[in-house]
mmCIF file of C-alpha atoms and ligand atoms in Angstrom:
data_model
loop_
_atom_site.group_PDB
_atom_site.id
_atom_site.type_symbol
_atom_site.label_atom_id
_atom_site.label_comp_id
_atom_site.label_asym_id
_atom_site.label_seq_id
_atom_site.Cartn_x
_atom_site.Cartn_y
_atom_site.Cartn_z
ATOM 1 C CA MET A 1 -17.409 -11.737 18.917
ATOM 2 C CA HIS A 2 -14.702 -9.698 20.615
ATOM 3 C CA THR A 3 -14.512 -5.933 20.694
ATOM 4 C CA PRO A 4 -12.863 -3.734 19.630
ATOM 5 C CA ILE A 5 -13.521 -4.977 16.121
ATOM 6 C CA TYR A 6 -10.525 -4.463 13.907
ATOM 7 C CA LEU A 7 -11.520 -2.589 10.739
ATOM 8 C CA ASP A 8 -8.207 -0.897 9.975
ATOM 9 C CA TYR A 9 -6.600 -3.360 7.550
ATOM 10 C CA HIS A 10 -4.957 -0.577 5.520
ATOM 11 C CA ALA A 11 -2.889 0.476 8.544
ATOM 12 C CA THR A 12 -1.714 -3.037 9.220
ATOM 13 C CA THR A 13 -3.056 -6.575 9.079
ATOM 14 C CA PRO A 14 -3.001 -9.299 11.705
ATOM 15 C CA VAL A 15 -0.275 -11.874 11.107
ATOM 16 C CA ASP A 16 -1.770 -15.008 9.566
ATOM 17 C CA PRO A 17 -1.200 -17.957 11.947
ATOM 18 C CA ARG A 18 0.417 -19.907 9.092
ATOM 19 C CA VAL A 19 2.908 -17.071 8.643
ATOM 20 C CA LEU A 20 3.690 -16.971 12.349
ATOM 21 C CA ASP A 21 4.240 -20.746 12.506
ATOM 22 C CA ALA A 22 6.693 -20.596 9.626
ATOM 23 C CA MET A 23 8.645 -17.751 11.253
ATOM 24 C CA LEU A 24 9.044 -19.198 14.744
ATOM 25 C CA PRO A 25 11.999 -21.565 14.110
ATOM 26 C CA TYR A 26 14.016 -18.593 12.827
ATOM 27 C CA PHE A 27 13.695 -16.912 16.207
ATOM 28 C CA GLY A 28 14.869 -20.169 17.808
ATOM 29 C CA PRO A 29 17.209 -22.910 16.673
ATOM 30 C CA GLN A 30 17.555 -21.611 13.103
ATOM 31 C CA PHE A 31 19.078 -18.292 14.087
ATOM 32 C CA GLY A 32 21.885 -18.228 11.522
ATOM 33 C CA ASN A 33 23.010 -15.199 9.534
ATOM 34 C CA ALA A 34 22.084 -15.665 5.867
ATOM 35 C CA ALA A 35 25.453 -14.151 4.935
ATOM 36 C CA SER A 36 27.487 -16.752 6.880
ATOM 37 C CA GLY A 37 28.821 -18.925 4.095
ATOM 38 C CA THR A 38 31.021 -21.211 6.173
ATOM 39 C CA HIS A 39 28.583 -23.341 8.205
ATOM 40 C CA SER A 40 25.146 -24.945 8.237
ATOM 41 C CA PHE A 41 23.546 -22.225 10.392
ATOM 42 C CA GLY A 42 24.257 -19.741 7.634
ATOM 43 C CA TRP A 43 23.295 -22.125 4.819
ATOM 44 C CA GLN A 44 19.931 -22.891 6.425
ATOM 45 C CA ALA A 45 19.150 -19.231 6.830
ATOM 46 C CA GLU A 46 20.249 -18.509 3.294
ATOM 47 C CA GLY A 47 18.104 -21.351 1.976
ATOM 48 C CA ALA A 48 15.073 -19.964 3.789
ATOM 49 C CA VAL A 49 15.718 -16.471 2.420
ATOM 50 C CA GLU A 50 16.078 -17.768 -1.137
ATOM 51 C CA LEU A 51 12.840 -19.749 -0.890
ATOM 52 C CA ALA A 52 11.084 -16.595 0.319
ATOM 53 C CA ARG A 53 12.656 -14.620 -2.528
ATOM 54 C CA ARG A 54 11.224 -17.080 -5.057
ATOM 55 C CA ARG A 55 7.781 -16.858 -3.424
ATOM 56 C CA VAL A 56 7.730 -13.058 -3.454
ATOM 57 C CA ALA A 57 8.926 -13.037 -7.068
ATOM 58 C CA ALA A 58 6.350 -15.642 -8.123
ATOM 59 C CA LEU A 59 3.412 -13.587 -6.828
ATOM 60 C CA MET A 60 4.426 -10.642 -9.030
ATOM 61 C CA GLY A 61 5.692 -12.478 -12.121
ATOM 62 C CA ALA A 62 9.314 -11.487 -11.492
ATOM 63 C CA SER A 63 12.455 -13.590 -11.135
ATOM 64 C CA ALA A 64 14.026 -14.119 -7.732
ATOM 65 C CA GLY A 65 17.136 -12.105 -8.611
ATOM 66 C CA GLU A 66 14.994 -8.996 -8.995
ATOM 67 C CA ILE A 67 13.826 -8.949 -5.352
ATOM 68 C CA VAL A 68 15.667 -6.713 -2.860
ATOM 69 C CA PHE A 69 14.599 -7.250 0.748
ATOM 70 C CA THR A 70 14.167 -4.101 2.845
ATOM 71 C CA SER A 71 12.811 -3.040 6.227
ATOM 72 C CA GLY A 72 9.413 -2.215 4.721
ATOM 73 C CA ALA A 73 7.766 -0.164 2.035
ATOM 74 C CA THR A 74 8.904 3.195 3.413
ATOM 75 C CA GLU A 75 12.449 2.059 2.750
ATOM 76 C CA SER A 76 11.499 0.494 -0.592
ATOM 77 C CA ASP A 77 9.872 3.755 -1.738
ATOM 78 C CA ASN A 78 12.897 5.797 -0.635
ATOM 79 C CA LEU A 79 15.292 3.387 -2.335
ATOM 80 C CA ALA A 80 13.309 3.394 -5.577
ATOM 81 C CA VAL A 81 12.754 7.139 -5.855
ATOM 82 C CA LYS A 82 16.074 8.412 -4.524
ATOM 83 C CA GLY A 83 17.980 5.438 -5.912
ATOM 84 C CA VAL A 84 16.820 5.761 -9.528
ATOM 85 C CA VAL A 85 17.100 9.545 -9.604
ATOM 86 C CA GLY A 86 20.459 9.319 -7.805
ATOM 87 C CA ALA A 87 21.764 6.787 -10.329
ATOM 88 C CA ALA A 88 20.669 9.090 -13.169
ATOM 89 C CA CYS A 89 22.602 11.938 -11.548
ATOM 90 C CA GLU A 90 25.684 9.738 -11.264
ATOM 91 C CA ALA A 91 25.292 8.824 -14.944
ATOM 92 C CA GLY A 92 25.598 12.511 -15.773
ATOM 93 C CA HIS A 93 21.968 13.440 -16.285
ATOM 94 C CA GLY A 94 22.369 16.661 -14.309
ATOM 95 C CA ALA A 95 19.206 17.363 -12.330
ATOM 96 C CA PRO A 96 16.671 14.827 -13.571
ATOM 97 C CA HIS A 97 12.911 15.280 -13.620
ATOM 98 C CA PHE A 98 10.627 13.150 -11.442
ATOM 99 C CA ILE A 99 6.837 12.786 -11.712
ATOM 100 C CA THR A 100 4.461 11.574 -9.018
ATOM 101 C CA MET A 101 0.931 12.240 -7.741
ATOM 102 C CA ALA A 102 -0.508 14.288 -4.872
ATOM 103 C CA SER A 103 -2.359 11.230 -3.527
ATOM 104 C CA GLU A 104 0.793 9.136 -3.036
ATOM 105 C CA HIS A 105 2.019 7.843 0.308
ATOM 106 C CA LYS A 106 4.250 10.237 2.268
ATOM 107 C CA ALA A 107 7.217 7.909 1.730
ATOM 108 C CA VAL A 108 7.090 8.878 -1.957
ATOM 109 C CA LEU A 109 5.963 12.497 -1.523
ATOM 110 C CA ASP A 110 8.604 13.275 1.102
ATOM 111 C CA SER A 111 11.280 11.569 -1.013
ATOM 112 C CA ALA A 112 10.168 13.833 -3.871
ATOM 113 C CA HIS A 113 10.541 16.819 -1.579
ATOM 114 C CA THR A 114 14.088 15.762 -0.720
ATOM 115 C CA LEU A 115 14.918 15.475 -4.433
ATOM 116 C CA GLU A 116 13.466 18.919 -5.030
ATOM 117 C CA LYS A 117 15.657 20.419 -2.311
ATOM 118 C CA ALA A 118 18.641 18.749 -3.993
ATOM 119 C CA GLY A 119 17.835 20.616 -7.202
ATOM 120 C CA CYS A 120 15.676 18.131 -9.125
ATOM 121 C CA ARG A 121 12.579 19.208 -10.971
ATOM 122 C CA VAL A 122 9.500 17.475 -9.537
ATOM 123 C CA THR A 123 6.003 17.395 -11.009
ATOM 124 C CA VAL A 124 3.168 16.378 -8.678
ATOM 125 C CA LEU A 125 0.063 15.480 -10.684
ATOM 126 C CA ARG A 126 -3.325 15.981 -9.153
ATOM 127 C CA PRO A 127 -5.714 13.036 -9.371
ATOM 128 C CA ARG A 128 -9.184 13.488 -10.846
ATOM 129 C CA ALA A 129 -12.139 13.787 -8.459
ATOM 130 C CA ASP A 130 -12.617 10.011 -8.591
ATOM 131 C CA GLY A 131 -9.001 9.484 -7.462
ATOM 132 C CA LEU A 132 -7.742 8.178 -10.800
ATOM 133 C CA ILE A 133 -4.766 9.574 -12.679
ATOM 134 C CA ASP A 134 -5.427 11.658 -15.789
ATOM 135 C CA LEU A 135 -3.362 9.743 -18.360
ATOM 136 C CA ASP A 136 -3.229 12.682 -20.781
ATOM 137 C CA GLN A 137 -1.781 14.836 -18.019
ATOM 138 C CA LEU A 138 0.853 12.193 -17.347
ATOM 139 C CA ARG A 139 1.744 11.997 -21.030
ATOM 140 C CA GLU A 140 2.112 15.788 -21.213
ATOM 141 C CA ALA A 141 4.199 15.957 -18.049
ATOM 142 C CA ILE A 142 6.861 13.562 -19.328
ATOM 143 C CA ALA A 143 9.763 15.592 -20.734
ATOM 144 C CA ALA A 144 13.161 14.849 -22.239
ATOM 145 C CA ASP A 145 14.816 14.979 -18.792
ATOM 146 C CA THR A 146 12.212 12.807 -17.020
ATOM 147 C CA VAL A 147 13.794 9.692 -15.536
ATOM 148 C CA LEU A 148 11.131 8.286 -13.236
ATOM 149 C CA VAL A 149 7.365 8.206 -12.719
ATOM 150 C CA SER A 150 6.018 6.956 -9.386
ATOM 151 C CA VAL A 151 2.319 6.131 -9.117
ATOM 152 C CA MET A 152 0.861 3.769 -6.536
ATOM 153 C CA TYR A 153 -1.150 0.679 -7.468
ATOM 154 C CA ALA A 154 -3.955 1.215 -4.965
ATOM 155 C CA ASN A 155 -4.498 4.055 -2.559
ATOM 156 C CA ASN A 156 -4.254 3.371 1.173
ATOM 157 C CA GLU A 157 -7.015 5.832 2.092
ATOM 158 C CA ILE A 158 -9.660 5.676 -0.615
ATOM 159 C CA GLY A 159 -8.711 2.329 -2.179
ATOM 160 C CA THR A 160 -8.575 3.659 -5.742
ATOM 161 C CA ILE A 161 -6.837 1.226 -8.108
ATOM 162 C CA GLN A 162 -4.921 3.116 -10.785
ATOM 163 C CA PRO A 163 -4.773 2.079 -14.461
ATOM 164 C CA VAL A 164 -1.298 0.701 -13.853
ATOM 165 C CA ARG A 165 -1.017 -1.125 -17.169
ATOM 166 C CA GLU A 166 -1.733 2.081 -19.110
ATOM 167 C CA ILE A 167 0.753 4.031 -16.986
ATOM 168 C CA GLY A 168 3.357 1.321 -17.591
ATOM 169 C CA ALA A 169 2.718 1.451 -21.343
ATOM 170 C CA ILE A 170 3.108 5.252 -21.451
ATOM 171 C CA CYS A 171 6.357 5.094 -19.471
ATOM 172 C CA ARG A 172 7.663 2.331 -21.725
ATOM 173 C CA GLU A 173 6.784 4.301 -24.845
ATOM 174 C CA LYS A 174 8.576 7.394 -23.503
ATOM 175 C CA ASN A 175 11.546 5.381 -22.187
ATOM 176 C CA VAL A 176 11.002 6.517 -18.607
ATOM 177 C CA ARG A 177 11.218 4.154 -15.628
ATOM 178 C CA PHE A 178 8.014 3.391 -13.701
ATOM 179 C CA HIS A 179 7.999 2.829 -9.934
ATOM 180 C CA CYS A 180 4.797 1.553 -8.366
ATOM 181 C CA ASP A 181 4.036 1.493 -4.632
ATOM 182 C CA ALA A 182 1.937 -1.671 -4.636
ATOM 183 C CA VAL A 183 1.700 -2.091 -0.857
ATOM 184 C CA GLN A 184 -2.103 -2.129 -0.718
ATOM 185 C CA ALA A 185 -2.625 -4.124 -3.905
ATOM 186 C CA PHE A 186 -0.002 -6.865 -3.648
ATOM 187 C CA GLY A 187 -1.604 -10.077 -2.448
ATOM 188 C CA LYS A 188 -5.086 -8.565 -2.811
ATOM 189 C CA VAL A 189 -5.405 -8.210 -6.585
ATOM 190 C CA PRO A 190 -3.374 -9.858 -9.344
ATOM 191 C CA VAL A 191 -0.170 -7.878 -9.931
ATOM 192 C CA ASN A 192 2.275 -8.735 -12.699
ATOM 193 C CA VAL A 193 5.333 -6.609 -13.337
ATOM 194 C CA GLU A 194 5.601 -7.787 -16.963
ATOM 195 C CA ALA A 195 1.988 -7.263 -17.993
ATOM 196 C CA ASP A 196 1.777 -4.052 -15.957
ATOM 197 C CA GLY A 197 5.044 -2.627 -17.329
ATOM 198 C CA ILE A 198 6.442 -1.946 -13.862
ATOM 199 C CA ASP A 199 10.207 -1.355 -13.470
ATOM 200 C CA LEU A 200 10.336 -1.003 -9.671
ATOM 201 C CA MET A 201 7.712 -2.019 -7.134
ATOM 202 C CA SER A 202 7.427 -1.596 -3.355
ATOM 203 C CA VAL A 203 5.682 -4.138 -1.141
ATOM 204 C CA SER A 204 5.342 -4.548 2.621
ATOM 205 C CA ALA A 205 4.730 -7.721 4.632
ATOM 206 C CA HIS A 206 2.543 -6.210 7.338
ATOM 207 C CA LYS A 207 -0.117 -5.060 4.883
ATOM 208 C CA MET A 208 -0.580 -8.628 3.620
ATOM 209 C CA TYR A 209 -0.794 -10.723 6.808
ATOM 210 C CA GLY A 210 2.955 -10.856 7.386
ATOM 211 C CA PRO A 211 5.093 -9.242 10.099
ATOM 212 C CA LYS A 212 6.032 -5.571 10.494
ATOM 213 C CA GLY A 213 9.489 -4.300 9.609
ATOM 214 C CA VAL A 214 10.075 -6.235 6.407
ATOM 215 C CA GLY A 215 9.311 -5.522 2.780
ATOM 216 C CA ALA A 216 10.808 -5.731 -0.659
ATOM 217 C CA LEU A 217 11.631 -3.686 -3.701
ATOM 218 C CA TYR A 218 11.335 -5.289 -7.114
ATOM 219 C CA VAL A 219 14.047 -3.934 -9.412
ATOM 220 C CA ARG A 220 13.855 -4.905 -13.099
ATOM 221 C CA ARG A 221 17.023 -6.641 -14.291
ATOM 222 C CA LYS A 222 16.407 -6.802 -18.025
ATOM 223 C CA ASN A 223 14.433 -5.011 -20.747
ATOM 224 C CA PRO A 224 15.707 -2.647 -19.407
ATOM 225 C CA ARG A 225 18.099 -3.217 -16.510
ATOM 226 C CA VAL A 226 17.287 -0.528 -13.928
ATOM 227 C CA ALA A 227 20.141 1.235 -12.124
ATOM 228 C CA VAL A 228 19.516 2.024 -8.457
ATOM 229 C CA ALA A 229 21.997 3.917 -6.276
ATOM 230 C CA ALA A 230 22.209 2.324 -2.802
ATOM 231 C CA GLN A 231 20.996 4.539 0.024
ATOM 232 C CA MET A 232 22.908 2.698 2.743
ATOM 233 C CA ASP A 233 26.594 1.838 2.789
ATOM 234 C CA GLY A 234 27.815 -1.408 4.281
ATOM 235 C CA GLY A 235 28.388 -5.050 3.487
ATOM 236 C CA GLY A 236 26.944 -4.945 -0.016
ATOM 237 C CA HIS A 237 24.039 -7.311 0.637
ATOM 238 C CA GLU A 238 21.171 -7.653 -1.835
ATOM 239 C CA SER A 239 23.324 -7.142 -4.952
ATOM 240 C CA GLY A 240 24.817 -4.045 -3.396
ATOM 241 C CA MET A 241 21.459 -2.259 -3.360
ATOM 242 C CA ARG A 242 20.689 -2.670 0.323
ATOM 243 C CA SER A 243 23.406 -3.369 2.860
ATOM 244 C CA GLY A 244 22.458 -4.780 6.233
ATOM 245 C CA THR A 245 22.030 -8.232 7.766
ATOM 246 C CA LEU A 246 18.819 -9.754 6.477
ATOM 247 C CA ASN A 247 15.798 -10.059 8.770
ATOM 248 C CA VAL A 248 15.528 -13.812 8.250
ATOM 249 C CA PRO A 249 12.352 -14.516 10.278
ATOM 250 C CA GLY A 250 10.616 -11.511 8.721
ATOM 251 C CA ILE A 251 11.637 -12.493 5.206
ATOM 252 C CA VAL A 252 10.406 -16.060 5.804
ATOM 253 C CA GLY A 253 7.100 -14.550 6.952
ATOM 254 C CA LEU A 254 6.828 -12.360 3.859
ATOM 255 C CA GLY A 255 7.482 -15.393 1.670
ATOM 256 C CA VAL A 256 4.754 -17.467 3.306
ATOM 257 C CA ALA A 257 2.357 -14.499 3.188
ATOM 258 C CA CYS A 258 2.920 -14.395 -0.588
ATOM 259 C CA GLU A 259 2.470 -18.131 -0.940
ATOM 260 C CA VAL A 260 -0.841 -18.021 0.976
ATOM 261 C CA ALA A 261 -2.005 -14.995 -1.027
ATOM 262 C CA ALA A 262 -1.290 -16.787 -4.288
ATOM 263 C CA ARG A 263 -3.657 -19.562 -3.263
ATOM 264 C CA GLU A 264 -6.353 -17.572 -1.462
ATOM 265 C CA MET A 265 -6.389 -14.126 -3.050
ATOM 266 C CA ALA A 266 -9.366 -14.722 -5.339
ATOM 267 C CA GLU A 267 -11.482 -16.230 -2.571
ATOM 268 C CA ASP A 268 -10.518 -13.489 -0.088
ATOM 269 C CA HIS A 269 -11.345 -10.840 -2.660
ATOM 270 C CA ALA A 270 -14.843 -12.160 -3.328
ATOM 271 C CA ARG A 271 -15.670 -12.560 0.350
ATOM 272 C CA VAL A 272 -14.199 -9.242 1.503
ATOM 273 C CA SER A 273 -15.801 -7.192 -1.262
ATOM 274 C CA GLY A 274 -19.155 -8.793 -0.373
ATOM 275 C CA LEU A 275 -18.724 -7.694 3.241
ATOM 276 C CA ARG A 276 -17.652 -4.183 2.222
ATOM 277 C CA ASP A 277 -20.688 -3.846 -0.059
ATOM 278 C CA ARG A 278 -22.931 -5.012 2.769
ATOM 279 C CA LEU A 279 -21.455 -2.378 5.104
ATOM 280 C CA LYS A 280 -21.906 0.346 2.493
ATOM 281 C CA ALA A 281 -25.450 -0.712 1.616
ATOM 282 C CA ARG A 282 -26.524 -0.687 5.233
ATOM 283 C CA LEU A 283 -24.986 2.716 6.034
ATOM 284 C CA GLU A 284 -26.611 4.224 2.946
ATOM 285 C CA ALA A 285 -29.968 2.608 3.645
ATOM 286 C CA GLU A 286 -30.182 3.723 7.253
ATOM 287 C CA LEU A 287 -28.528 7.148 7.116
ATOM 288 C CA ASP A 288 -28.920 10.272 4.986
ATOM 289 C CA GLY A 289 -25.905 12.349 4.023
ATOM 290 C CA VAL A 290 -23.388 9.562 3.474
ATOM 291 C CA ARG A 291 -20.715 10.535 0.948
ATOM 292 C CA VAL A 292 -18.363 7.824 -0.267
ATOM 293 C CA HIS A 293 -14.947 9.131 -1.353
ATOM 294 C CA GLY A 294 -13.318 7.801 -4.520
ATOM 295 C CA THR A 295 -14.809 5.566 -7.162
ATOM 296 C CA MET A 296 -16.539 2.253 -6.400
ATOM 297 C CA GLU A 297 -15.543 0.971 -9.805
ATOM 298 C CA HIS A 298 -11.753 0.694 -9.439
ATOM 299 C CA ARG A 299 -11.444 0.020 -5.735
ATOM 300 C CA LEU A 300 -9.797 -2.354 -3.291
ATOM 301 C CA ALA A 301 -12.240 -4.979 -2.018
ATOM 302 C CA GLY A 302 -11.707 -4.137 1.651
ATOM 303 C CA ASN A 303 -11.925 -0.342 1.426
ATOM 304 C CA LEU A 304 -14.758 1.991 2.297
ATOM 305 C CA ASN A 305 -14.005 5.643 3.010
ATOM 306 C CA CYS A 306 -16.937 7.920 3.662
ATOM 307 C CA SER A 307 -18.059 11.080 5.394
ATOM 308 C CA PHE A 308 -21.313 11.677 7.230
ATOM 309 C CA ALA A 309 -22.942 15.095 6.859
ATOM 310 C CA ASP A 310 -23.013 17.156 10.073
ATOM 311 C CA VAL A 311 -20.792 14.715 11.965
ATOM 312 C CA GLU A 312 -17.169 15.347 12.983
ATOM 313 C CA GLY A 313 -14.980 12.362 12.157
ATOM 314 C CA ASP A 314 -13.161 12.648 15.482
ATOM 315 C CA ALA A 315 -16.403 12.758 17.468
ATOM 316 C CA LEU A 316 -17.608 9.696 15.593
ATOM 317 C CA LEU A 317 -14.433 7.778 16.424
ATOM 318 C CA VAL A 318 -14.672 8.810 20.082
ATOM 319 C CA GLY A 319 -18.247 7.547 20.091
ATOM 320 C CA LEU A 320 -17.197 4.200 18.649
ATOM 321 C CA PRO A 321 -14.638 2.753 21.073
ATOM 322 C CA GLU A 322 -15.738 -0.737 20.079
ATOM 323 C CA LEU A 323 -14.550 -0.209 16.491
ATOM 324 C CA ALA A 324 -10.905 0.096 15.462
ATOM 325 C CA VAL A 325 -11.265 2.354 12.421
ATOM 326 C CA SER A 326 -9.330 5.373 11.316
ATOM 327 C CA ALA A 327 -9.991 8.914 10.218
ATOM 328 C CA GLY A 328 -7.856 9.157 7.086
ATOM 329 C CA SER A 329 -4.682 7.081 7.287
ATOM 330 C CA ALA A 330 -2.607 5.999 10.270
ATOM 331 C CA CYS A 331 0.128 8.322 9.056
ATOM 332 C CA ASN A 332 -2.222 11.293 9.031
ATOM 333 C CA SER A 333 -3.822 10.541 12.361
ATOM 334 C CA HIS A 334 -1.124 12.625 14.097
ATOM 335 C CA GLY A 335 -1.507 15.853 12.149
ATOM 336 C CA GLY A 336 -4.297 18.358 11.515
ATOM 337 C CA GLY A 337 -5.299 19.756 8.148
ATOM 338 C CA GLY A 338 -7.251 16.716 7.029
ATOM 339 C CA SER A 339 -6.176 13.967 4.704
ATOM 340 C CA HIS A 340 -3.837 15.015 1.885
ATOM 341 C CA VAL A 341 -5.483 12.375 -0.303
ATOM 342 C CA LEU A 342 -9.011 13.723 0.197
ATOM 343 C CA ARG A 343 -7.732 17.259 -0.388
ATOM 344 C CA ALA A 344 -6.022 16.082 -3.571
ATOM 345 C CA ILE A 345 -9.329 14.793 -4.974
ATOM 346 C CA GLY A 346 -11.039 18.065 -4.079
ATOM 347 C CA VAL A 347 -12.898 17.136 -0.888
ATOM 348 C CA GLU A 348 -13.447 20.302 1.129
ATOM 349 C CA GLY A 349 -14.926 21.805 4.268
ATOM 350 C CA GLU A 350 -16.750 19.597 6.736
ATOM 351 C CA TRP A 351 -16.578 16.592 4.389
ATOM 352 C CA LEU A 352 -12.804 16.695 4.733
ATOM 353 C CA HIS A 353 -12.925 16.456 8.516
ATOM 354 C CA SER A 354 -15.697 13.912 8.806
ATOM 355 C CA SER A 355 -14.171 11.022 6.892
ATOM 356 C CA VAL A 356 -13.872 7.537 8.303
ATOM 357 C CA ARG A 357 -11.857 4.787 6.671
ATOM 358 C CA PHE A 358 -13.111 1.236 7.084
ATOM 359 C CA GLY A 359 -10.578 -1.424 6.149
ATOM 360 C CA LEU A 360 -11.815 -5.006 5.975
ATOM 361 C CA GLY A 361 -9.729 -8.086 5.383
ATOM 362 C CA ARG A 362 -9.125 -11.812 5.606
ATOM 363 C CA PHE A 363 -10.290 -12.228 9.196
ATOM 364 C CA THR A 364 -13.301 -9.877 9.113
ATOM 365 C CA THR A 365 -16.599 -11.683 9.680
ATOM 366 C CA GLY A 366 -20.166 -10.899 8.609
ATOM 367 C CA GLU A 367 -21.172 -10.662 12.253
ATOM 368 C CA GLU A 368 -18.501 -8.008 12.842
ATOM 369 C CA VAL A 369 -19.609 -6.001 9.833
ATOM 370 C CA ASP A 370 -23.258 -6.081 10.897
ATOM 371 C CA TYR A 371 -22.388 -4.997 14.413
ATOM 372 C CA ALA A 372 -20.119 -2.222 13.122
ATOM 373 C CA ALA A 373 -22.784 -0.926 10.732
ATOM 374 C CA GLY A 374 -25.348 -0.868 13.518
ATOM 375 C CA ARG A 375 -23.046 1.036 15.862
ATOM 376 C CA VAL A 376 -22.082 3.612 13.226
ATOM 377 C CA VAL A 377 -25.752 4.257 12.431
ATOM 378 C CA GLU A 378 -26.570 4.677 16.124
ATOM 379 C CA VAL A 379 -23.711 7.037 16.885
ATOM 380 C CA VAL A 380 -24.222 9.165 13.761
ATOM 381 C CA ARG A 381 -27.902 9.588 14.734
ATOM 382 C CA GLN A 382 -26.961 10.494 18.316
ATOM 383 C CA LEU A 383 -24.388 13.052 17.207
ATOM 384 C CA ARG A 384 -26.797 14.624 14.744
ATOM 385 C CA ALA A 385 -29.530 14.796 17.388
ATOM 386 C CA ALA A 386 -27.156 16.464 19.868
ATOM 387 C CA ARG A 387 -26.103 19.171 17.415
ATOM 388 C CA PRO A 388 -27.002 22.731 18.456
ATOM 389 C CA VAL A 389 -29.592 24.079 16.043
HETATM 390 C C1 PLP B 1 1.826 1.243 4.734
HETATM 391 C C2 PLP B 1 2.224 1.840 3.431
HETATM 392 C C3 PLP B 1 3.546 2.214 3.170
HETATM 393 C C4 PLP B 1 4.631 2.095 4.211
HETATM 394 O O1 PLP B 1 4.952 0.762 4.444
HETATM 395 P P1 PLP B 1 5.802 0.351 5.748
HETATM 396 O O2 PLP B 1 6.201 -1.060 5.474
HETATM 397 O O3 PLP B 1 4.860 0.485 6.898
HETATM 398 O O4 PLP B 1 6.956 1.271 5.838
HETATM 399 C C5 PLP B 1 3.848 2.731 1.935
HETATM 400 N N1 PLP B 1 2.906 2.873 0.993
HETATM 401 C C6 PLP B 1 1.631 2.533 1.203
HETATM 402 C C7 PLP B 1 0.631 2.692 0.115
HETATM 403 C C8 PLP B 1 1.241 2.013 2.422
HETATM 404 O O5 PLP B 1 -0.038 1.684 2.627
#
């Protein structure tokens, strides 16, 4: 067993060796530009991109023509939120209304802020204490001028899986488009844009054992066809929705990551949730004052987010150099004020600043989990013993 032990799978995942192998030729002899239509270098690259497009589409029940490749989910979220609201503006809807949640990723929340500054009305719903959306609140928030609802599939900090199908049904009933940031769920739990009633969906390769810097946005083409205003001007790639030369090796990697997930998702899920439950059981058995954030019922298999009474999260992390875990999310690890997600679900005071997020995944072993649990127990006890009375 090597330390540090990586338990931060929500921040990023290791690249699966099968993904890496598939990508390598596209950094070497198969370097063609997928948009070069006049020679075999271009055709090969294009063929590889189209195969990847079919694989990404297959894992979400979409058709290949509905996949727009991007530089990652931050771009996908921006394109979905600003693109749909922007297209509504262009279609003469004035200043449309947008609805999202306080526990969303910053890529969605900051896009909402930009829309607000541009004169749009934005409603930010607060999740319930268990992290789930209040569906009645959503229903009430949808107004005649609402054009888009954006709610994530699974939360990157507390792992809460939202009732996406119900959200999709409400949006469908009210004739409002539904964007879902599915970065943490895609490839981990079954996602289907038809059954779930999703109109736009963001995914990212590096959260599902693919490379960093590549992702996709699903954009529904029929029933109804969704209009998205491009956010980047250029060569008109990706049906005009996202100009820019395609990242061929990255896209190939995303495609293989989807293909592997399709085959191994169920097995991974069972194994990883078993390990997570073992970690939780041991922490709770050996320590008092453990508070798990979010619900255990609708939760990602690899997620455990908890606070330890009378222990500062930062001090705990400093005491655990052999574990790669995070306090809150990677995006929040630069700022003070505590996690916006924990605040949104009403976590306060010392609980807010003592949270640790454990993220387990495909390559986590039982031995690693047992070692990690033992070290956390030790360090929490030490810190509590050293506290001034
Ligand atoms: C990581 C993450 C993103 C951002 O994805 P990038 O590809 O890193 O830009 C967006 N949403 C969620 C839920 C995430 O976990």
